[in-house]
mmCIF file of C-alpha atoms and ligand atoms in Angstrom:
data_model
loop_
_atom_site.group_PDB
_atom_site.id
_atom_site.type_symbol
_atom_site.label_atom_id
_atom_site.label_comp_id
_atom_site.label_asym_id
_atom_site.label_seq_id
_atom_site.Cartn_x
_atom_site.Cartn_y
_atom_site.Cartn_z
ATOM 1 C CA MET Y 30 -12.643 8.613 1.595
ATOM 2 C CA GLU Y 31 -16.130 9.307 2.840
ATOM 3 C CA ARG Y 32 -18.157 6.316 3.906
ATOM 4 C CA SER Y 33 -21.112 7.471 1.789
ATOM 5 C CA LEU Y 34 -19.088 6.522 -1.292
ATOM 6 C CA THR Y 35 -19.695 2.889 -0.383
ATOM 7 C CA MET Y 36 -23.382 3.219 -1.141
ATOM 8 C CA GLU Y 37 -22.808 5.459 -4.132
ATOM 9 C CA VAL Y 38 -20.565 3.020 -5.979
ATOM 10 C CA VAL Y 39 -22.975 0.133 -5.709
ATOM 11 C CA ARG Y 40 -25.385 2.179 -7.856
ATOM 12 C CA VAL Y 41 -22.684 2.109 -10.516
ATOM 13 C CA THR Y 42 -22.294 -1.674 -10.589
ATOM 14 C CA GLU Y 43 -26.082 -2.132 -10.391
ATOM 15 C CA ALA Y 44 -26.611 0.068 -13.447
ATOM 16 C CA ALA Y 45 -23.917 -1.773 -15.374
ATOM 17 C CA ALA Y 46 -25.392 -5.168 -14.475
ATOM 18 C CA ILE Y 47 -28.923 -4.155 -15.448
ATOM 19 C CA ALA Y 48 -27.670 -2.879 -18.795
ATOM 20 C CA SER Y 49 -25.453 -5.830 -19.641
ATOM 21 C CA ALA Y 50 -27.989 -8.439 -18.478
ATOM 22 C CA LYS Y 51 -30.152 -7.335 -21.411
ATOM 23 C CA TRP Y 52 -27.545 -9.098 -23.575
ATOM 24 C CA MET Y 53 -27.492 -12.308 -21.538
ATOM 25 C CA GLY Y 54 -27.631 -15.405 -23.723
ATOM 26 C CA LEU Y 55 -27.586 -13.530 -27.036
ATOM 27 C CA GLY Y 56 -24.072 -14.533 -28.071
ATOM 28 C CA LEU Y 57 -22.973 -10.895 -28.320
ATOM 29 C CA LYS Y 58 -20.132 -10.274 -25.871
ATOM 30 C CA GLU Y 59 -18.970 -6.890 -27.234
ATOM 31 C CA GLU Y 60 -22.482 -5.485 -26.969
ATOM 32 C CA ALA Y 61 -22.830 -6.760 -23.399
ATOM 33 C CA ASP Y 62 -19.521 -5.153 -22.486
ATOM 34 C CA ASP Y 63 -20.406 -1.838 -24.180
ATOM 35 C CA ALA Y 64 -23.724 -1.696 -22.364
ATOM 36 C CA ALA Y 65 -22.012 -2.204 -18.999
ATOM 37 C CA THR Y 66 -19.340 0.374 -19.794
ATOM 38 C CA THR Y 67 -21.809 3.046 -20.921
ATOM 39 C CA ALA Y 68 -24.011 2.592 -17.856
ATOM 40 C CA MET Y 69 -21.049 2.556 -15.491
ATOM 41 C CA ARG Y 70 -19.677 5.776 -16.940
ATOM 42 C CA ALA Y 71 -23.004 7.599 -16.719
ATOM 43 C CA LEU Y 72 -23.500 6.667 -13.078
ATOM 44 C CA PHE Y 73 -19.939 7.478 -12.030
ATOM 45 C CA ASP Y 74 -20.521 11.055 -13.147
ATOM 46 C CA THR Y 75 -23.301 11.472 -10.566
ATOM 47 C CA ILE Y 76 -20.984 10.811 -7.618
ATOM 48 C CA PRO Y 77 -19.433 13.659 -5.600
ATOM 49 C CA MET Y 78 -15.801 12.673 -6.026
ATOM 50 C CA HIS Y 79 -12.880 13.254 -8.347
ATOM 51 C CA GLY Y 80 -11.856 9.891 -9.735
ATOM 52 C CA THR Y 81 -9.160 8.839 -12.156
ATOM 53 C CA VAL Y 82 -9.319 5.478 -13.889
ATOM 54 C CA VAL Y 83 -6.079 3.594 -13.219
ATOM 55 C CA ILE Y 84 -7.377 0.198 -14.319
ATOM 56 C CA GLY Y 85 -9.916 0.297 -17.094
ATOM 57 C CA GLU Y 86 -10.906 -0.709 -20.555
ATOM 58 C CA GLY Y 87 -7.498 0.115 -22.048
ATOM 59 C CA GLU Y 88 -5.530 3.205 -23.083
ATOM 60 C CA MET Y 89 -7.345 6.288 -24.420
ATOM 61 C CA ASP Y 90 -6.671 5.450 -28.081
ATOM 62 C CA GLU Y 91 -8.068 1.921 -27.786
ATOM 63 C CA ALA Y 92 -11.109 2.492 -25.550
ATOM 64 C CA PRO Y 93 -13.772 5.150 -26.062
ATOM 65 C CA MET Y 94 -14.573 5.287 -22.358
ATOM 66 C CA LEU Y 95 -13.415 4.182 -18.937
ATOM 67 C CA TYR Y 96 -9.934 4.310 -20.405
ATOM 68 C CA ILE Y 97 -6.876 4.615 -18.206
ATOM 69 C CA GLY Y 98 -6.450 8.247 -17.214
ATOM 70 C CA GLU Y 99 -10.117 9.182 -17.730
ATOM 71 C CA GLU Y 100 -11.494 11.463 -15.029
ATOM 72 C CA LEU Y 101 -14.842 10.582 -13.520
ATOM 73 C CA GLY Y 102 -17.252 11.870 -10.907
ATOM 74 C CA LEU Y 103 -18.873 15.269 -10.353
ATOM 75 C CA ARG Y 104 -15.369 16.664 -9.804
ATOM 76 C CA ASN Y 105 -16.615 19.629 -7.769
ATOM 77 C CA GLY Y 106 -14.872 18.743 -4.539
ATOM 78 C CA GLY Y 107 -15.157 15.419 -2.766
ATOM 79 C CA PRO Y 108 -12.333 12.947 -2.364
ATOM 80 C CA SER Y 109 -9.701 12.261 -5.013
ATOM 81 C CA VAL Y 110 -9.683 8.567 -5.738
ATOM 82 C CA ASP Y 111 -8.125 5.928 -7.968
ATOM 83 C CA ILE Y 112 -10.699 3.848 -9.813
ATOM 84 C CA ALA Y 113 -10.285 0.289 -11.069
ATOM 85 C CA VAL Y 114 -13.108 -1.023 -13.224
ATOM 86 C CA ASP Y 115 -13.995 -4.170 -15.038
ATOM 87 C CA PRO Y 116 -17.406 -3.088 -16.331
ATOM 88 C CA LEU Y 117 -18.228 -6.654 -17.316
ATOM 89 C CA GLU Y 118 -16.062 -9.386 -15.811
ATOM 90 C CA GLY Y 119 -16.996 -12.415 -17.878
ATOM 91 C CA THR Y 120 -18.070 -11.110 -21.291
ATOM 92 C CA ASN Y 121 -18.213 -14.671 -22.681
ATOM 93 C CA ILE Y 122 -20.246 -15.795 -19.688
ATOM 94 C CA VAL Y 123 -22.971 -13.262 -20.478
ATOM 95 C CA ALA Y 124 -22.872 -14.058 -24.183
ATOM 96 C CA LYS Y 125 -23.301 -17.772 -23.400
ATOM 97 C CA GLY Y 126 -25.738 -17.264 -20.522
ATOM 98 C CA THR Y 127 -23.637 -19.300 -18.084
ATOM 99 C CA ASN Y 128 -22.745 -18.559 -14.456
ATOM 100 C CA GLY Y 129 -20.395 -16.137 -12.726
ATOM 101 C CA ALA Y 130 -20.475 -12.789 -14.594
ATOM 102 C CA ILE Y 131 -20.262 -9.643 -12.485
ATOM 103 C CA THR Y 132 -19.905 -5.930 -12.985
ATOM 104 C CA VAL Y 133 -17.165 -4.788 -10.675
ATOM 105 C CA LEU Y 134 -15.144 -1.833 -9.473
ATOM 106 C CA ALA Y 135 -12.785 -0.804 -6.727
ATOM 107 C CA ILE Y 136 -11.790 2.632 -5.485
ATOM 108 C CA ALA Y 137 -8.999 3.727 -3.188
ATOM 109 C CA ASP Y 138 -7.280 6.923 -2.121
ATOM 110 C CA ARG Y 139 -5.277 8.460 -4.958
ATOM 111 C CA GLY Y 140 -2.048 6.574 -5.670
ATOM 112 C CA ASN Y 141 -2.996 3.481 -3.665
ATOM 113 C CA LEU Y 142 -3.841 0.972 -6.427
ATOM 114 C CA LEU Y 143 -1.129 -0.747 -8.447
ATOM 115 C CA ASN Y 144 -1.552 0.457 -12.037
ATOM 116 C CA ALA Y 145 -1.257 -3.094 -13.328
ATOM 117 C CA PRO Y 146 -0.721 -3.342 -17.075
ATOM 118 C CA ASP Y 147 -2.882 -5.578 -19.241
ATOM 119 C CA MET Y 148 -0.844 -8.768 -19.011
ATOM 120 C CA TYR Y 149 -1.081 -12.101 -17.231
ATOM 121 C CA MET Y 150 -0.637 -12.479 -13.499
ATOM 122 C CA GLU Y 151 -0.104 -15.602 -11.426
ATOM 123 C CA LYS Y 152 -2.524 -15.503 -8.489
ATOM 124 C CA LEU Y 153 -3.160 -17.161 -5.156
ATOM 125 C CA ALA Y 154 -6.261 -16.242 -3.140
ATOM 126 C CA VAL Y 155 -7.564 -17.495 0.194
ATOM 127 C CA GLY Y 156 -10.077 -16.452 2.824
ATOM 128 C CA PRO Y 157 -9.323 -15.097 6.320
ATOM 129 C CA GLU Y 158 -8.698 -18.466 8.040
ATOM 130 C CA SER Y 159 -5.764 -19.195 5.741
ATOM 131 C CA LYS Y 160 -4.257 -15.709 5.719
ATOM 132 C CA GLY Y 161 -0.590 -15.763 6.655
ATOM 133 C CA LEU Y 162 -0.364 -19.529 6.098
ATOM 134 C CA VAL Y 163 -0.107 -19.761 2.309
ATOM 135 C CA ASP Y 164 2.760 -18.612 0.130
ATOM 136 C CA ILE Y 165 2.811 -18.309 -3.660
ATOM 137 C CA ASP Y 166 6.468 -19.399 -3.570
ATOM 138 C CA LYS Y 167 5.537 -22.698 -1.920
ATOM 139 C CA SER Y 168 4.258 -25.728 -3.806
ATOM 140 C CA VAL Y 169 0.583 -26.257 -4.593
ATOM 141 C CA THR Y 170 0.618 -29.243 -2.232
ATOM 142 C CA GLU Y 171 2.076 -27.253 0.666
ATOM 143 C CA ASN Y 172 -0.549 -24.546 0.183
ATOM 144 C CA LEU Y 173 -3.364 -27.100 0.055
ATOM 145 C CA GLN Y 174 -2.049 -28.683 3.256
ATOM 146 C CA ALA Y 175 -1.894 -25.268 4.938
ATOM 147 C CA VAL Y 176 -5.497 -24.514 3.976
ATOM 148 C CA ALA Y 177 -6.678 -27.949 5.164
ATOM 149 C CA LYS Y 178 -4.989 -27.354 8.528
ATOM 150 C CA ALA Y 179 -6.338 -23.799 8.849
ATOM 151 C CA LYS Y 180 -9.866 -24.970 8.117
ATOM 152 C CA ASN Y 181 -9.537 -28.099 10.180
ATOM 153 C CA LYS Y 182 -10.490 -30.427 7.348
ATOM 154 C CA ASP Y 183 -9.008 -33.286 5.457
ATOM 155 C CA ILE Y 184 -7.138 -32.382 2.282
ATOM 156 C CA SER Y 185 -9.665 -34.479 0.356
ATOM 157 C CA ASP Y 186 -12.297 -31.922 1.373
ATOM 158 C CA VAL Y 187 -10.332 -28.904 0.205
ATOM 159 C CA VAL Y 188 -11.796 -27.301 -2.942
ATOM 160 C CA ALA Y 189 -9.557 -25.296 -5.240
ATOM 161 C CA ILE Y 190 -10.993 -23.108 -7.972
ATOM 162 C CA LEU Y 191 -9.182 -22.324 -11.193
ATOM 163 C CA LEU Y 192 -9.706 -21.230 -14.763
ATOM 164 C CA ASP Y 193 -10.009 -24.191 -17.115
ATOM 165 C CA ARG Y 194 -6.953 -23.483 -19.259
ATOM 166 C CA PRO Y 195 -4.230 -25.770 -20.707
ATOM 167 C CA ARG Y 196 -1.614 -23.543 -19.021
ATOM 168 C CA HIS Y 197 -2.882 -24.808 -15.657
ATOM 169 C CA GLN Y 198 -2.178 -28.507 -16.314
ATOM 170 C CA LYS Y 199 0.757 -28.668 -13.901
ATOM 171 C CA ILE Y 200 -1.337 -27.162 -11.106
ATOM 172 C CA VAL Y 201 -4.186 -29.553 -11.926
ATOM 173 C CA ASP Y 202 -1.829 -32.566 -11.752
ATOM 174 C CA GLU Y 203 -0.485 -31.446 -8.392
ATOM 175 C CA ILE Y 204 -3.954 -30.831 -6.918
ATOM 176 C CA ARG Y 205 -5.055 -34.284 -8.114
ATOM 177 C CA ALA Y 206 -1.928 -35.903 -6.661
ATOM 178 C CA ALA Y 207 -2.561 -34.180 -3.329
ATOM 179 C CA GLY Y 208 -6.115 -35.581 -3.320
ATOM 180 C CA ALA Y 209 -7.930 -32.226 -3.214
ATOM 181 C CA ARG Y 210 -10.861 -31.228 -5.421
ATOM 182 C CA ILE Y 211 -11.048 -28.797 -8.317
ATOM 183 C CA LYS Y 212 -13.852 -26.567 -9.386
ATOM 184 C CA PHE Y 213 -13.087 -25.389 -12.929
ATOM 185 C CA ILE Y 214 -14.472 -22.146 -14.281
ATOM 186 C CA GLN Y 215 -14.475 -21.017 -17.890
ATOM 187 C CA ASP Y 216 -14.027 -17.322 -17.065
ATOM 188 C CA GLY Y 217 -14.315 -14.828 -14.235
ATOM 189 C CA ASP Y 218 -11.472 -15.155 -11.778
ATOM 190 C CA VAL Y 219 -12.469 -12.062 -9.734
ATOM 191 C CA ASN Y 220 -15.630 -13.857 -8.704
ATOM 192 C CA ALA Y 221 -13.560 -16.974 -8.041
ATOM 193 C CA ALA Y 222 -11.051 -15.112 -5.859
ATOM 194 C CA ILE Y 223 -13.797 -13.567 -3.723
ATOM 195 C CA SER Y 224 -15.546 -16.901 -3.328
ATOM 196 C CA THR Y 225 -12.588 -18.211 -1.287
ATOM 197 C CA ALA Y 226 -13.524 -15.821 1.527
ATOM 198 C CA PHE Y 227 -17.148 -16.916 1.882
ATOM 199 C CA ASP Y 228 -17.744 -20.192 3.644
ATOM 200 C CA GLU Y 229 -21.074 -20.817 1.930
ATOM 201 C CA THR Y 230 -19.404 -21.121 -1.487
ATOM 202 C CA GLY Y 231 -17.497 -24.230 -0.378
ATOM 203 C CA ILE Y 232 -14.380 -22.905 -2.130
ATOM 204 C CA ASP Y 233 -11.129 -22.752 -0.187
ATOM 205 C CA ILE Y 234 -8.354 -21.524 -2.453
ATOM 206 C CA MET Y 235 -7.811 -20.086 -5.925
ATOM 207 C CA PHE Y 236 -4.737 -20.888 -8.003
ATOM 208 C CA GLY Y 237 -3.708 -19.978 -11.525
ATOM 209 C CA THR Y 238 -2.950 -17.264 -14.023
ATOM 210 C CA GLY Y 239 -5.415 -14.656 -15.256
ATOM 211 C CA GLY Y 240 -5.524 -10.975 -16.091
ATOM 212 C CA ALA Y 241 -3.432 -8.592 -13.976
ATOM 213 C CA PRO Y 242 -6.091 -5.839 -13.877
ATOM 214 C CA GLU Y 243 -8.569 -8.390 -12.502
ATOM 215 C CA GLY Y 244 -5.899 -9.320 -9.945
ATOM 216 C CA VAL Y 245 -5.739 -5.814 -8.480
ATOM 217 C CA ILE Y 246 -9.531 -5.646 -8.218
ATOM 218 C CA SER Y 247 -9.575 -9.067 -6.522
ATOM 219 C CA ALA Y 248 -6.883 -7.887 -4.099
ATOM 220 C CA VAL Y 249 -9.098 -5.002 -2.948
ATOM 221 C CA ALA Y 250 -11.920 -7.461 -2.242
ATOM 222 C CA LEU Y 251 -9.666 -9.836 -0.309
ATOM 223 C CA LYS Y 252 -8.278 -6.922 1.699
ATOM 224 C CA CYS Y 253 -11.825 -5.901 2.671
ATOM 225 C CA LEU Y 254 -12.640 -9.509 3.581
ATOM 226 C CA GLY Y 255 -9.514 -10.116 5.668
ATOM 227 C CA GLY Y 256 -8.288 -12.776 3.263
ATOM 228 C CA ASP Y 257 -5.045 -12.924 1.340
ATOM 229 C CA PHE Y 258 -4.060 -12.427 -2.275
ATOM 230 C CA GLN Y 259 -0.531 -12.895 -3.599
ATOM 231 C CA ALA Y 260 0.560 -12.457 -7.193
ATOM 232 C CA ARG Y 261 3.341 -12.221 -9.718
ATOM 233 C CA LEU Y 262 3.234 -10.514 -13.135
ATOM 234 C CA ILE Y 263 3.862 -12.868 -16.063
ATOM 235 C CA PRO Y 264 5.114 -10.849 -19.033
ATOM 236 C CA GLU Y 265 4.846 -12.758 -22.310
ATOM 237 C CA ASP Y 266 7.251 -10.762 -24.469
ATOM 238 C CA GLU Y 267 9.969 -8.133 -24.322
ATOM 239 C CA ALA Y 268 7.529 -5.230 -24.548
ATOM 240 C CA GLN Y 269 5.665 -6.502 -21.493
ATOM 241 C CA GLU Y 270 8.931 -7.074 -19.639
ATOM 242 C CA LEU Y 271 9.906 -3.494 -20.398
ATOM 243 C CA ARG Y 272 6.577 -2.312 -19.065
ATOM 244 C CA CYS Y 273 7.193 -4.087 -15.763
ATOM 245 C CA GLU Y 274 10.678 -2.620 -15.615
ATOM 246 C CA LYS Y 275 9.291 0.899 -16.176
ATOM 247 C CA MET Y 276 6.874 0.318 -13.325
ATOM 248 C CA GLY Y 277 9.798 -0.645 -11.107
ATOM 249 C CA ILE Y 278 8.559 -4.221 -10.829
ATOM 250 C CA ASP Y 279 11.043 -7.071 -10.942
ATOM 251 C CA VAL Y 280 9.127 -9.807 -12.770
ATOM 252 C CA ASN Y 281 10.200 -12.375 -10.206
ATOM 253 C CA GLN Y 282 8.912 -10.232 -7.371
ATOM 254 C CA VAL Y 283 5.922 -11.435 -5.397
ATOM 255 C CA LEU Y 284 3.231 -8.784 -5.153
ATOM 256 C CA TYR Y 285 1.621 -8.961 -1.734
ATOM 257 C CA LEU Y 286 -1.703 -7.405 -0.751
ATOM 258 C CA GLU Y 287 -0.015 -4.171 0.329
ATOM 259 C CA ASP Y 288 1.809 -3.910 -3.026
ATOM 260 C CA LEU Y 289 -1.437 -4.306 -4.941
ATOM 261 C CA VAL Y 290 -3.550 -2.021 -2.783
ATOM 262 C CA LYS Y 291 -1.852 0.291 -0.305
ATOM 263 C CA GLY Y 292 -3.372 1.522 2.919
ATOM 264 C CA ASP Y 293 -6.630 0.481 4.460
ATOM 265 C CA ASP Y 294 -9.113 2.748 2.726
ATOM 266 C CA ALA Y 295 -10.442 0.935 -0.280
ATOM 267 C CA ILE Y 296 -13.932 0.023 -1.401
ATOM 268 C CA PHE Y 297 -15.041 -2.885 -3.589
ATOM 269 C CA ALA Y 298 -18.445 -3.296 -5.230
ATOM 270 C CA ALA Y 299 -19.828 -5.986 -7.509
ATOM 271 C CA THR Y 300 -23.259 -6.810 -8.896
ATOM 272 C CA ALA Y 301 -24.049 -10.191 -10.405
ATOM 273 C CA VAL Y 302 -25.121 -10.245 -14.021
ATOM 274 C CA THR Y 303 -25.614 -14.015 -14.048
ATOM 275 C CA ASP Y 304 -25.947 -16.352 -11.044
ATOM 276 C CA SER Y 305 -22.979 -17.445 -8.960
ATOM 277 C CA GLU Y 306 -22.376 -19.223 -5.627
ATOM 278 C CA LEU Y 307 -22.523 -15.863 -3.872
ATOM 279 C CA LEU Y 308 -25.024 -13.686 -5.715
ATOM 280 C CA ARG Y 309 -28.083 -14.146 -7.921
ATOM 281 C CA GLY Y 310 -27.929 -12.578 -11.342
ATOM 282 C CA VAL Y 311 -30.175 -9.817 -12.688
ATOM 283 C CA GLN Y 312 -33.770 -10.900 -13.050
ATOM 284 C CA TYR Y 313 -36.148 -8.999 -15.305
ATOM 285 C CA LYS Y 314 -39.663 -9.248 -13.901
ATOM 286 C CA GLY Y 315 -41.650 -7.145 -16.342
ATOM 287 C CA GLU Y 316 -42.297 -3.919 -14.435
ATOM 288 C CA TYR Y 317 -39.141 -4.149 -12.398
ATOM 289 C CA CYS Y 318 -35.854 -5.937 -12.239
ATOM 290 C CA LEU Y 319 -33.886 -7.310 -9.306
ATOM 291 C CA THR Y 320 -30.167 -6.995 -8.670
ATOM 292 C CA HIS Y 321 -27.904 -8.576 -6.074
ATOM 293 C CA SER Y 322 -24.700 -6.861 -5.068
ATOM 294 C CA VAL Y 323 -21.932 -7.041 -2.534
ATOM 295 C CA VAL Y 324 -20.126 -3.919 -1.366
ATOM 296 C CA MET Y 325 -17.354 -3.765 1.175
ATOM 297 C CA ARG Y 326 -14.848 -1.389 2.714
ATOM 298 C CA ALA Y 327 -11.361 -2.319 3.890
ATOM 299 C CA LYS Y 328 -11.166 0.362 6.590
ATOM 300 C CA THR Y 329 -14.139 -0.933 8.563
ATOM 301 C CA GLY Y 330 -14.382 -4.492 7.267
ATOM 302 C CA THR Y 331 -18.113 -3.985 6.664
ATOM 303 C CA VAL Y 332 -19.561 -6.284 4.024
ATOM 304 C CA ARG Y 333 -23.053 -5.561 2.747
ATOM 305 C CA PHE Y 334 -25.237 -7.679 0.502
ATOM 306 C CA ILE Y 335 -27.747 -5.471 -1.250
ATOM 307 C CA GLU Y 336 -30.844 -6.548 -3.095
ATOM 308 C CA GLY Y 337 -32.121 -3.846 -5.416
ATOM 309 C CA ARG Y 338 -35.581 -3.634 -6.921
ATOM 310 C CA HIS Y 339 -35.521 -1.249 -9.858
ATOM 311 C CA SER Y 340 -38.713 0.092 -11.408
ATOM 312 C CA ILE Y 341 -38.548 -0.148 -15.155
ATOM 313 C CA GLU Y 342 -41.339 2.422 -15.557
ATOM 314 C CA LYS Y 343 -39.487 5.005 -13.483
ATOM 315 C CA LYS Y 344 -36.283 3.650 -14.886
ATOM 316 C CA PRO Y 345 -33.110 5.557 -15.082
ATOM 317 C CA ARG Y 346 -32.099 5.770 -18.755
ATOM 318 C CA TYR Y 347 -29.666 2.854 -18.512
ATOM 319 C CA VAL Y 348 -32.506 0.316 -18.176
ATOM 320 C CA LYS Y 349 -33.784 1.115 -21.695
HETATM 321 O O1 FBP M 26 -9.087 -15.961 -21.146
HETATM 322 P P1 FBP M 26 -7.675 -15.794 -20.628
HETATM 323 O O2 FBP M 26 -6.760 -15.236 -21.645
HETATM 324 O O3 FBP M 26 -7.187 -17.051 -20.018
HETATM 325 O O4 FBP M 26 -7.729 -14.669 -19.483
HETATM 326 C C1 FBP M 26 -8.292 -14.865 -18.220
HETATM 327 C C2 FBP M 26 -9.064 -13.643 -17.815
HETATM 328 O O5 FBP M 26 -10.274 -13.550 -18.608
HETATM 329 C C3 FBP M 26 -11.412 -13.587 -17.757
HETATM 330 O O6 FBP M 26 -11.806 -14.937 -17.566
HETATM 331 C C4 FBP M 26 -12.598 -12.854 -18.356
HETATM 332 O O7 FBP M 26 -12.254 -11.649 -18.919
HETATM 333 P P2 FBP M 26 -13.279 -10.870 -19.901
HETATM 334 O O8 FBP M 26 -14.474 -10.539 -19.119
HETATM 335 O O9 FBP M 26 -12.511 -9.632 -20.275
HETATM 336 O O10 FBP M 26 -13.616 -11.746 -21.040
HETATM 337 C C5 FBP M 26 -10.882 -13.027 -16.452
HETATM 338 O O11 FBP M 26 -11.678 -13.319 -15.352
HETATM 339 C C6 FBP M 26 -9.527 -13.669 -16.371
HETATM 340 O O12 FBP M 26 -8.657 -12.975 -15.504
#
């Protein structure tokens, strides 16, 4: 992939964030998601590449755009890439006006992203210091101890982040018994996974089960950041089990970083819609609006934080 794609794709997440932020706090999650999807699609088609959506809004018959298999980009030359999108990660967050919603995408050379089906995935994410020391097959306590040792802190200072869901009660009990701390989130486990790799967030490890598509996107980010992400698909019925089988995935198999995103050429971009530990959300300032994004590339390990100031007068059509 060409390095210029790194800067191109951040325009896509910026546009999606600007569009969906218009719906912040209005209680309308579908509308916020549609706005992000429409803007993302329009901007993708300005980029000199030939992309195919491998993780998107659903199959063609259930999603009008950014569906799996949709082709994007100018398609007149340029690299052939796999695209994973979550136009609005945290639809409820935007509807409720709370923290942690992002617009997010990942791209990689064709064939390099796991085409994860829309089912649950058990996830474990850590930053670079703990890479190689945690193991999804080990107990929660052992992983917390490993992170404490890697970061040279007491286990009582280790902060785990996880979705606030009844299905996580066993993990919660074990974290409490180990004496570590929990930061619960209502939604948005891509943002949570990334936060483990940035010291300033104060978050050390992410546990729990969330969406598999979000897991692949998180894995790209952790690969760029030198962290680790391990996972396991959790099919809920026979149809989902069959889907895993068709993909050649044994449901007991651990999916390591290299299984989720192959090779070292992958790019991740996210723009905050609402505030989070890492990025400030979109702010409308009358004549202009501000965006805050992070974009990173696995091949070089470069991580860029980008503040955008977008004129509303000279606005691209997605600001309307
Ligand atoms: O709400 P569930 O079923 O526990 O699913 C968890 C998944 O939903 C999210 O919280 C938000 O997803 P949406 O943006 O599609 O609403 C993800 O971050 C997470 O992976």
